[in-house]
mmCIF file of C-alpha atoms in Angstrom:
data_model
loop_
_atom_site.group_PDB
_atom_site.id
_atom_site.type_symbol
_atom_site.label_atom_id
_atom_site.label_comp_id
_atom_site.label_asym_id
_atom_site.label_seq_id
_atom_site.Cartn_x
_atom_site.Cartn_y
_atom_site.Cartn_z
ATOM 1 C CA MET A 1338 111.442 88.786 82.471
ATOM 2 C CA HIS A 1339 108.560 89.497 80.089
ATOM 3 C CA LYS A 1340 108.778 89.444 76.311
ATOM 4 C CA MET A 1341 110.190 92.537 74.607
ATOM 5 C CA PHE A 1342 108.319 94.853 72.241
ATOM 6 C CA LYS A 1343 109.643 96.136 68.932
ATOM 7 C CA LEU A 1344 110.609 99.812 69.006
ATOM 8 C CA HIS A 1345 110.440 101.173 65.467
ATOM 9 C CA SER A 1346 107.875 101.185 62.684
ATOM 10 C CA LYS A 1347 107.787 101.816 58.940
ATOM 11 C CA ALA A 1348 103.988 102.027 58.989
ATOM 12 C CA THR A 1349 102.015 105.245 58.761
ATOM 13 C CA SER A 1350 98.558 106.302 59.856
ATOM 14 C CA SER A 1351 96.393 109.394 59.905
ATOM 15 C CA ALA A 1352 97.618 110.232 63.388
ATOM 16 C CA THR A 1353 100.978 111.976 63.408
ATOM 17 C CA SER A 1354 103.719 110.654 65.643
ATOM 18 C CA SER A 1355 107.305 111.199 66.659
ATOM 19 C CA VAL A 1356 110.079 109.213 68.285
ATOM 20 C CA THR A 1357 112.991 110.467 70.357
ATOM 21 C CA SER A 1358 115.728 108.424 71.948
ATOM 22 C CA ASN A 1359 118.220 109.139 74.664
ATOM 23 C CA SER A 1360 120.364 106.137 73.869
ATOM 24 C CA GLY A 1361 120.079 105.375 70.153
ATOM 25 C CA SER A 1362 118.971 101.835 70.951
ATOM 26 C CA SER A 1363 116.762 100.119 68.369
ATOM 27 C CA GLY A 1364 115.385 96.856 69.670
ATOM 28 C CA ASN A 1365 113.549 94.546 67.305
ATOM 29 C CA SER A 1366 112.424 91.578 69.318
ATOM 30 C CA GLY A 1367 109.195 89.770 70.035
ATOM 31 C CA GLY A 1368 105.817 90.173 68.392
ATOM 32 C CA TYR A 1369 103.045 87.939 67.165
ATOM 33 C CA GLY A 1370 102.646 89.187 63.597
ATOM 34 C CA ASN A 1371 99.433 89.691 61.612
ATOM 35 C CA SER A 1372 99.147 86.297 59.944
ATOM 36 C CA PRO A 1373 96.083 84.197 60.871
ATOM 37 C CA GLY A 1374 96.766 81.593 63.516
ATOM 38 C CA PRO A 1375 95.943 80.468 67.038
ATOM 39 C CA ARG A 1376 94.181 83.011 69.208
ATOM 40 C CA VAL A 1377 96.098 84.876 71.917
ATOM 41 C CA GLY A 1378 94.895 84.531 75.499
ATOM 42 C CA LEU A 1379 94.172 87.810 77.343
ATOM 43 C CA LEU A 1380 92.857 88.230 80.903
ATOM 44 C CA LEU A 1381 91.492 91.504 82.277
ATOM 45 C CA LEU A 1382 90.462 92.213 85.877
ATOM 46 C CA GLY A 1383 88.458 95.138 87.158
ATOM 47 C CA THR A 1384 85.258 96.493 88.682
ATOM 48 C CA THR A 1385 82.024 96.379 86.684
ATOM 49 C CA TYR A 1386 79.484 99.213 86.811
ATOM 50 C CA LEU A 1387 76.044 100.001 85.516
ATOM 51 C CA ASP A 1388 76.565 103.418 83.923
ATOM 52 C CA THR A 1389 73.826 106.015 83.593
ATOM 53 C CA ILE A 1390 75.149 108.586 81.122
ATOM 54 C CA MET A 1391 73.520 111.978 80.703
ATOM 55 C CA HIS A 1392 74.680 113.800 77.583
ATOM 56 C CA VAL A 1393 74.294 117.563 78.005
ATOM 57 C CA HIS A 1394 75.384 120.560 75.950
ATOM 58 C CA HIS A 1395 77.385 122.033 78.831
ATOM 59 C CA PHE A 1396 78.127 121.095 82.407
ATOM 60 C CA PRO A 1397 75.389 122.484 84.703
ATOM 61 C CA SER A 1398 75.986 125.228 87.214
ATOM 62 C CA GLU A 1399 75.428 124.360 90.868
ATOM 63 C CA ASP A 1400 71.834 124.469 92.124
ATOM 64 C CA THR A 1401 70.258 124.749 88.651
ATOM 65 C CA LYS A 1402 68.014 122.621 86.436
ATOM 66 C CA GLN A 1403 69.042 121.412 83.005
ATOM 67 C CA ARG A 1404 67.548 119.021 80.458
ATOM 68 C CA ALA A 1405 69.744 116.241 79.095
ATOM 69 C CA GLU A 1406 69.946 115.875 75.328
ATOM 70 C CA ARG A 1407 70.326 112.111 75.590
ATOM 71 C CA VAL A 1408 70.292 109.551 78.419
ATOM 72 C CA GLU A 1409 71.502 105.980 78.179
ATOM 73 C CA GLN A 1410 72.360 103.076 80.419
ATOM 74 C CA ARG A 1411 75.123 100.629 79.599
ATOM 75 C CA ARG A 1412 77.612 98.354 81.262
ATOM 76 C CA GLY A 1413 80.694 100.251 82.399
ATOM 77 C CA GLY A 1414 83.964 99.681 84.192
ATOM 78 C CA ASN A 1415 87.429 100.365 82.795
ATOM 79 C CA ALA A 1416 88.688 96.818 82.261
ATOM 80 C CA ALA A 1417 85.239 95.665 81.147
ATOM 81 C CA ASN A 1418 85.169 98.335 78.449
ATOM 82 C CA SER A 1419 88.651 97.317 77.302
ATOM 83 C CA ALA A 1420 87.596 93.664 77.222
ATOM 84 C CA GLU A 1421 84.570 94.459 75.049
ATOM 85 C CA VAL A 1422 86.794 96.163 72.488
ATOM 86 C CA LEU A 1423 89.406 93.392 72.553
ATOM 87 C CA GLY A 1424 86.722 90.775 72.031
ATOM 88 C CA GLN A 1425 85.993 92.293 68.613
ATOM 89 C CA ASP A 1426 89.305 91.010 67.206
ATOM 90 C CA PRO A 1427 89.069 87.334 66.165
ATOM 91 C CA ARG A 1428 92.745 86.824 66.975
ATOM 92 C CA ALA A 1429 92.152 87.551 70.674
ATOM 93 C CA LYS A 1430 90.664 85.102 73.175
ATOM 94 C CA VAL A 1431 89.524 87.284 76.065
ATOM 95 C CA TRP A 1432 88.668 86.434 79.648
ATOM 96 C CA TYR A 1433 87.186 88.930 82.100
ATOM 97 C CA MET A 1434 87.301 88.562 85.900
ATOM 98 C CA SER A 1435 85.353 90.780 88.298
ATOM 99 C CA SER A 1436 83.550 90.836 91.621
ATOM 100 C CA MET A 1437 79.854 90.785 90.676
ATOM 101 C CA PRO A 1438 76.437 90.928 92.364
ATOM 102 C CA SER A 1439 74.077 87.945 92.068
ATOM 103 C CA GLN A 1440 73.951 86.180 88.716
ATOM 104 C CA VAL A 1441 70.467 87.582 88.069
ATOM 105 C CA ALA A 1442 71.641 91.151 88.742
ATOM 106 C CA SER A 1443 74.787 90.558 86.680
ATOM 107 C CA ARG A 1444 73.075 89.277 83.564
ATOM 108 C CA VAL A 1445 72.573 92.662 81.940
ATOM 109 C CA LEU A 1446 76.152 93.698 82.791
ATOM 110 C CA LEU A 1447 77.832 90.674 81.248
ATOM 111 C CA SER A 1448 75.660 90.196 78.164
ATOM 112 C CA ALA A 1449 77.488 92.796 76.043
ATOM 113 C CA LEU A 1450 80.822 91.180 76.896
ATOM 114 C CA GLU A 1451 79.605 87.691 76.060
ATOM 115 C CA GLU A 1452 78.146 88.967 72.775
ATOM 116 C CA ASN A 1453 81.702 90.035 71.914
ATOM 117 C CA LYS A 1454 83.025 86.560 72.729
ATOM 118 C CA VAL A 1455 84.485 87.573 76.107
ATOM 119 C CA ASN A 1456 84.560 84.661 78.554
ATOM 120 C CA THR A 1457 83.144 85.686 81.960
ATOM 121 C CA ASP A 1458 83.330 82.296 83.706
ATOM 122 C CA ALA A 1459 86.042 83.603 86.065
ATOM 123 C CA CYS A 1460 83.777 86.255 87.628
ATOM 124 C CA VAL A 1461 82.970 85.903 91.335
ATOM 125 C CA PHE A 1462 79.253 86.275 92.150
ATOM 126 C CA HIS A 1463 77.875 87.489 95.490
ATOM 127 C CA ASN A 1464 74.350 86.111 95.810
ATOM 128 C CA SER A 1465 73.494 88.430 98.695
ATOM 129 C CA GLN A 1466 74.148 91.484 96.530
ATOM 130 C CA HIS A 1467 71.241 92.400 94.253
ATOM 131 C CA THR A 1468 72.423 95.801 93.022
ATOM 132 C CA PRO A 1469 75.475 96.330 90.823
ATOM 133 C CA PRO A 1470 77.917 99.194 91.382
ATOM 134 C CA GLN A 1471 76.440 102.379 89.922
ATOM 135 C CA ALA A 1472 78.107 105.229 88.050
ATOM 136 C CA TYR A 1473 76.330 108.439 87.074
ATOM 137 C CA ILE A 1474 78.149 110.282 84.295
ATOM 138 C CA ILE A 1475 77.590 113.813 82.995
ATOM 139 C CA SER A 1476 79.030 114.051 79.492
ATOM 140 C CA ALA A 1477 79.381 117.685 78.350
ATOM 141 C CA GLY A 1478 79.291 118.110 74.588
ATOM 142 C CA ASN A 1479 80.846 121.584 74.381
ATOM 143 C CA THR A 1480 84.049 120.526 76.140
ATOM 144 C CA GLY A 1481 84.135 116.741 75.646
ATOM 145 C CA THR A 1482 84.513 116.205 79.407
ATOM 146 C CA ARG A 1483 82.788 113.552 81.471
ATOM 147 C CA THR A 1484 82.214 113.869 85.213
ATOM 148 C CA ILE A 1485 81.641 110.641 87.127
ATOM 149 C CA ILE A 1486 79.961 109.998 90.477
ATOM 150 C CA SER A 1487 80.038 106.351 91.532
ATOM 151 C CA HIS A 1488 78.616 104.283 94.349
ATOM 152 C CA SER A 1489 79.032 100.642 95.323
ATOM 153 C CA THR A 1490 78.281 98.358 98.261
ATOM 154 C CA LEU A 1491 79.816 95.387 96.454
ATOM 155 C CA PRO A 1492 83.097 94.146 97.952
ATOM 156 C CA ASP A 1493 86.183 94.214 95.744
ATOM 157 C CA MET A 1494 87.610 90.884 94.705
ATOM 158 C CA THR A 1495 89.896 89.487 97.383
ATOM 159 C CA PHE A 1496 93.234 87.857 96.765
ATOM 160 C CA ALA A 1497 91.858 84.481 97.912
ATOM 161 C CA GLU A 1498 88.977 84.707 95.415
ATOM 162 C CA PHE A 1499 91.346 85.665 92.636
ATOM 163 C CA ALA A 1500 93.870 82.925 93.345
ATOM 164 C CA LYS A 1501 91.172 80.241 93.398
ATOM 165 C CA LYS A 1502 89.656 81.371 90.112
ATOM 166 C CA PHE A 1503 93.011 82.010 88.433
ATOM 167 C CA ASP A 1504 94.426 78.604 89.324
ATOM 168 C CA MET A 1505 91.219 76.948 88.148
ATOM 169 C CA GLU A 1506 91.271 78.742 84.813
ATOM 170 C CA CYS A 1507 94.944 77.897 84.288
ATOM 171 C CA LEU A 1508 93.967 74.248 84.371
ATOM 172 C CA LYS A 1509 91.459 74.738 81.565
ATOM 173 C CA MET A 1510 93.931 74.810 78.708
ATOM 174 C CA ASN A 1511 92.157 75.511 75.438
ATOM 175 C CA SER A 1512 93.758 74.139 72.297
ATOM 176 C CA ASP A 1513 93.227 77.375 70.304
ATOM 177 C CA ILE A 1514 95.521 79.521 72.497
ATOM 178 C CA SER A 1515 98.825 80.351 70.786
ATOM 179 C CA GLN A 1516 100.866 78.676 73.541
ATOM 180 C CA PRO A 1517 98.834 75.677 74.803
ATOM 181 C CA ALA A 1518 100.872 75.380 78.004
ATOM 182 C CA CYS A 1519 100.556 79.106 78.758
ATOM 183 C CA PRO A 1520 96.942 80.207 79.343
ATOM 184 C CA TYR A 1521 97.368 83.985 79.071
ATOM 185 C CA ARG A 1522 99.908 86.051 77.139
ATOM 186 C CA TRP A 1523 98.720 89.370 78.610
ATOM 187 C CA ILE A 1524 97.112 90.011 82.015
ATOM 188 C CA HIS A 1525 95.748 93.470 82.767
ATOM 189 C CA PHE A 1526 94.792 94.834 86.193
ATOM 190 C CA GLU A 1527 93.017 97.975 87.296
ATOM 191 C CA GLY A 1528 95.336 99.545 89.885
ATOM 192 C CA ARG A 1529 93.452 99.170 93.157
ATOM 193 C CA GLY A 1530 96.097 98.739 95.844
ATOM 194 C CA LEU A 1531 97.422 95.964 98.049
ATOM 195 C CA GLU A 1532 95.105 93.125 97.003
ATOM 196 C CA VAL A 1533 96.127 93.668 93.379
ATOM 197 C CA GLU A 1534 99.792 93.554 94.419
ATOM 198 C CA LYS A 1535 99.181 90.112 95.963
ATOM 199 C CA MET A 1536 97.402 88.989 92.794
ATOM 200 C CA ILE A 1537 100.334 90.029 90.616
ATOM 201 C CA ASP A 1538 102.764 88.259 92.944
ATOM 202 C CA HIS A 1539 100.662 85.099 92.627
ATOM 203 C CA VAL A 1540 100.658 85.319 88.827
ATOM 204 C CA GLU A 1541 104.429 85.838 88.872
ATOM 205 C CA ALA A 1542 104.929 82.782 91.084
ATOM 206 C CA VAL A 1543 102.761 80.538 88.887
ATOM 207 C CA TYR A 1544 104.346 81.709 85.636
ATOM 208 C CA VAL A 1545 107.914 81.505 86.926
ATOM 209 C CA ARG A 1546 107.286 78.023 88.302
ATOM 210 C CA GLN A 1547 105.931 76.860 84.934
ATOM 211 C CA ASN A 1548 108.685 78.664 82.977
ATOM 212 C CA TRP A 1549 106.055 80.820 81.259
ATOM 213 C CA ARG A 1550 107.113 84.244 82.537
ATOM 214 C CA GLN A 1551 108.998 85.347 79.412
ATOM 215 C CA LYS A 1552 105.797 84.809 77.406
ATOM 216 C CA LEU A 1553 103.658 87.058 79.617
ATOM 217 C CA THR A 1554 103.045 90.806 79.782
ATOM 218 C CA ILE A 1555 101.506 92.206 82.981
ATOM 219 C CA SER A 1556 99.928 95.645 82.686
ATOM 220 C CA VAL A 1557 98.391 97.921 85.301
ATOM 221 C CA GLU A 1558 96.146 100.939 84.844
ATOM 222 C CA PHE A 1559 96.912 103.898 87.116
ATOM 223 C CA GLU A 1560 93.812 106.086 86.952
ATOM 224 C CA LYS A 1561 93.518 107.732 90.376
ATOM 225 C CA GLY A 1562 96.651 108.832 92.196
ATOM 226 C CA ASP A 1563 94.979 109.019 95.613
ATOM 227 C CA ARG A 1564 94.132 105.310 95.904
ATOM 228 C CA PRO A 1565 95.866 103.767 98.954
ATOM 229 C CA GLY A 1566 98.741 101.460 98.051
ATOM 230 C CA ILE A 1567 98.599 102.123 94.322
ATOM 231 C CA ALA A 1568 102.195 103.394 94.159
ATOM 232 C CA SER A 1569 103.441 99.952 95.213
ATOM 233 C CA LEU A 1570 102.173 98.574 91.891
ATOM 234 C CA LEU A 1571 104.545 100.695 89.815
ATOM 235 C CA LYS A 1572 107.387 98.188 90.017
ATOM 236 C CA LYS A 1573 105.077 95.244 89.385
ATOM 237 C CA ALA A 1574 103.991 96.101 85.847
ATOM 238 C CA ASP A 1575 105.675 95.404 82.510
ATOM 239 C CA VAL A 1576 103.357 98.024 80.987
ATOM 240 C CA CYS A 1577 101.942 100.987 82.929
ATOM 241 C CA PHE A 1578 98.932 102.943 81.683
ATOM 242 C CA PHE A 1579 98.597 106.378 83.300
ATOM 243 C CA SER A 1580 95.590 108.653 82.996
ATOM 244 C CA ARG A 1581 95.786 112.399 82.624
ATOM 245 C CA LEU A 1582 93.982 112.627 85.979
ATOM 246 C CA TYR A 1583 96.729 110.588 87.651
ATOM 247 C CA ALA A 1584 99.463 112.842 86.271
ATOM 248 C CA GLU A 1585 97.612 116.051 87.124
ATOM 249 C CA THR A 1586 96.903 114.823 90.652
ATOM 250 C CA LEU A 1587 100.675 114.629 91.104
ATOM 251 C CA GLY A 1588 101.121 118.162 89.777
ATOM 252 C CA PHE A 1589 102.095 117.575 86.134
ATOM 253 C CA ASP A 1590 100.630 119.372 83.132
ATOM 254 C CA ARG A 1591 102.602 117.592 80.376
ATOM 255 C CA PRO A 1592 102.590 113.819 79.818
ATOM 256 C CA GLU A 1593 106.243 113.609 78.739
ATOM 257 C CA PHE A 1594 107.414 115.383 81.903
ATOM 258 C CA PHE A 1595 105.259 113.103 84.012
ATOM 259 C CA LEU A 1596 106.586 109.900 82.419
ATOM 260 C CA SER A 1597 110.187 111.046 82.821
ATOM 261 C CA SER A 1598 109.539 111.743 86.494
ATOM 262 C CA VAL A 1599 107.685 108.526 87.323
ATOM 263 C CA ALA A 1600 110.159 106.328 85.428
ATOM 264 C CA ASP A 1601 112.495 105.956 88.417
ATOM 265 C CA PHE A 1602 109.703 104.313 90.402
ATOM 266 C CA CYS A 1603 108.841 101.744 87.728
ATOM 267 C CA LYS A 1604 110.387 98.455 86.664
ATOM 268 C CA PRO A 1605 113.516 99.384 84.634
ATOM 269 C CA THR A 1606 112.361 97.246 81.693
ATOM 270 C CA ALA A 1607 108.816 98.652 81.676
ATOM 271 C CA THR A 1608 107.012 100.518 78.911
ATOM 272 C CA LEU A 1609 104.904 103.482 80.062
ATOM 273 C CA PHE A 1610 101.949 105.170 78.379
ATOM 274 C CA CYS A 1611 100.083 108.342 79.299
ATOM 275 C CA CYS A 1612 96.936 109.297 77.411
ATOM 276 C CA TRP A 1613 96.150 113.035 77.291
ATOM 277 C CA GLY A 1614 92.712 113.203 75.691
ATOM 278 C CA SER A 1615 92.412 115.308 72.553
ATOM 279 C CA LEU A 1616 96.159 116.003 72.632
ATOM 280 C CA GLY A 1617 96.992 112.352 71.969
ATOM 281 C CA ALA A 1618 99.352 110.194 74.018
ATOM 282 C CA VAL A 1619 102.999 109.652 74.932
ATOM 283 C CA GLY A 1620 104.922 106.417 75.488
ATOM 284 C CA LEU A 1621 108.309 105.773 77.088
ATOM 285 C CA HIS A 1622 110.378 102.598 76.701
ATOM 286 C CA LEU A 1623 112.578 102.674 79.788
ATOM 287 C CA GLU A 1624 115.247 100.157 78.829
ATOM 288 C CA SER A 1625 116.247 102.100 75.697
ATOM 289 C CA GLY A 1626 115.163 105.569 76.836
ATOM 290 C CA THR A 1627 113.064 105.934 73.690
ATOM 291 C CA ARG A 1628 110.054 108.240 73.855
ATOM 292 C CA PHE A 1629 107.107 107.986 71.492
ATOM 293 C CA SER A 1630 104.257 110.411 70.898
ATOM 294 C CA SER A 1631 101.140 110.433 68.780
ATOM 295 C CA SER A 1632 98.417 112.939 68.091
ATOM 296 C CA ALA A 1633 94.782 111.987 68.436
ATOM 297 C CA GLY A 1634 93.076 110.600 65.360
ATOM 298 C CA HIS A 1635 91.023 112.807 63.059
ATOM 299 C CA ILE A 1636 87.238 112.507 63.468
ATOM 300 C CA GLY A 1637 84.306 114.579 62.305
ATOM 301 C CA ALA A 1638 82.728 115.320 65.677
ATOM 302 C CA VAL A 1639 83.059 114.261 69.311
ATOM 303 C CA VAL A 1640 79.816 112.658 70.501
ATOM 304 C CA ASP A 1641 80.776 110.362 73.421
ATOM 305 C CA THR A 1642 84.117 110.359 75.261
ATOM 306 C CA VAL A 1643 83.024 107.876 77.952
ATOM 307 C CA GLY A 1644 85.408 104.928 77.762
ATOM 308 C CA ALA A 1645 87.915 106.533 75.384
ATOM 309 C CA GLY A 1646 90.804 105.838 77.761
ATOM 310 C CA ASP A 1647 89.674 102.233 78.147
ATOM 311 C CA THR A 1648 89.603 101.936 74.353
ATOM 312 C CA PHE A 1649 93.149 103.330 74.208
ATOM 313 C CA ILE A 1650 94.293 100.609 76.627
ATOM 314 C CA ALA A 1651 92.561 97.969 74.515
ATOM 315 C CA GLY A 1652 94.325 99.378 71.462
ATOM 316 C CA ILE A 1653 97.771 99.044 73.031
ATOM 317 C CA ILE A 1654 97.079 95.497 74.270
ATOM 318 C CA LEU A 1655 95.768 94.510 70.855
ATOM 319 C CA ALA A 1656 98.594 96.196 68.948
ATOM 320 C CA LEU A 1657 101.517 94.953 71.048
ATOM 321 C CA GLY A 1658 100.104 91.742 72.487
ATOM 322 C CA VAL A 1659 98.108 90.304 69.597
ATOM 323 C CA ARG A 1660 99.099 91.957 66.314
ATOM 324 C CA GLY A 1661 102.808 92.283 67.050
ATOM 325 C CA TYR A 1662 103.082 95.983 66.195
ATOM 326 C CA ASP A 1663 106.101 97.931 67.380
ATOM 327 C CA ILE A 1664 105.557 100.565 70.059
ATOM 328 C CA GLY A 1665 105.356 103.566 67.720
ATOM 329 C CA ARG A 1666 102.803 101.976 65.425
ATOM 330 C CA GLY A 1667 100.926 100.591 68.420
ATOM 331 C CA LEU A 1668 100.646 104.050 69.970
ATOM 332 C CA ARG A 1669 99.265 105.509 66.744
ATOM 333 C CA PHE A 1670 96.818 102.636 66.414
ATOM 334 C CA ALA A 1671 95.586 103.081 69.994
ATOM 335 C CA CYS A 1672 95.093 106.829 69.489
ATOM 336 C CA GLU A 1673 93.144 106.235 66.282
ATOM 337 C CA LEU A 1674 90.968 103.639 68.008
ATOM 338 C CA ALA A 1675 90.279 105.883 71.011
ATOM 339 C CA SER A 1676 89.402 108.765 68.709
ATOM 340 C CA GLN A 1677 86.990 106.569 66.778
ATOM 341 C CA LYS A 1678 85.347 105.682 70.090
ATOM 342 C CA CYS A 1679 84.782 109.408 70.732
ATOM 343 C CA SER A 1680 82.921 109.696 67.409
ATOM 344 C CA GLN A 1681 80.274 107.111 68.343
ATOM 345 C CA TYR A 1682 78.059 106.128 71.241
ATOM 346 C CA GLY A 1683 79.256 103.018 73.046
ATOM 347 C CA PHE A 1684 81.734 100.434 71.772
ATOM 348 C CA LYS A 1685 79.763 98.449 69.214
ATOM 349 C CA ARG A 1686 81.964 97.577 66.216
ATOM 350 C CA VAL A 1687 84.432 100.324 67.136
ATOM 351 C CA LEU A 1688 87.340 98.145 66.007
ATOM 352 C CA GLN A 1689 85.735 97.488 62.625
ATOM 353 C CA ALA A 1690 85.231 101.243 62.109
ATOM 354 C CA ILE A 1691 88.926 101.968 61.578
ATOM 355 C CA PRO A 1692 91.104 100.812 58.645
ATOM 356 C CA PRO A 1693 92.303 97.210 59.159
ATOM 357 C CA ASP A 1694 95.878 98.009 58.105
ATOM 358 C CA LEU A 1695 96.593 100.672 60.752
#
């Protein structure tokens, strides 16, 4: 059983929020608090891309020519983006694990993470691969949408590669982690099917054997509903992050309806989140039946929505796993952080751009 999150908050922020409960339960357990102290170990796993982002005024019509207003290349990948944001908080000690091309080809991809104090030693390098996974993104300014076309010849990380690296890292106990015997307090996976299910089972076995399981939160991102085997991960996660695309693929047009429907397929003690872009986000704490909602934060103008969902995930992990916020405050914080991301290009100092007391 993983640690519990607090349910209710007295804090306020510029994002509006609401809480509804089906049971009247009001848990108040767990949390790390805001006081300075040992850093909290976080591990994130995912696929790393080299993004080419073309910012245009509007999405082009088929078989036409259009000039981009701005073009940039940067390291992408959902978990990698989240790790970069998390690395900006001095209370977090962040590891990132990914299947990578050769070390030479990977250098440009990992440099931004390492500059944000993210440890990339657990990555698996394939020396025969000289080209990283590519993503070409059309970001339309008039609607705030981003359309992604990706390509990769790089193999996904296998369970055997993960287990070897994970066990090795668990032996490297750093004295500045909040629980010296427990290497990671939060482990986050991109939902990619059966190999990820084996990885989670391995983590469970190691943590149960060492009597660490109650100190750990396992989260999974559910971005694409058509990935083979992804549904089997629903009952594996303590925290589920669902994208709007995932919900809409399954026929839902409201996040609260989607979370209520998917709840029966999740772990009964899980906490679920669904981010809905400019409309904010909804959370559902299954054990108490409490639902949370928050509007998006207020910003002057939307300039870059690429990675906003990844920033939202980082916000929840930071709020609940590092700062000890309750779920309602954590949801507001994550929405504010994701909105701030939309007001700037990239992720540089995005955490420092919002008020520290949110």
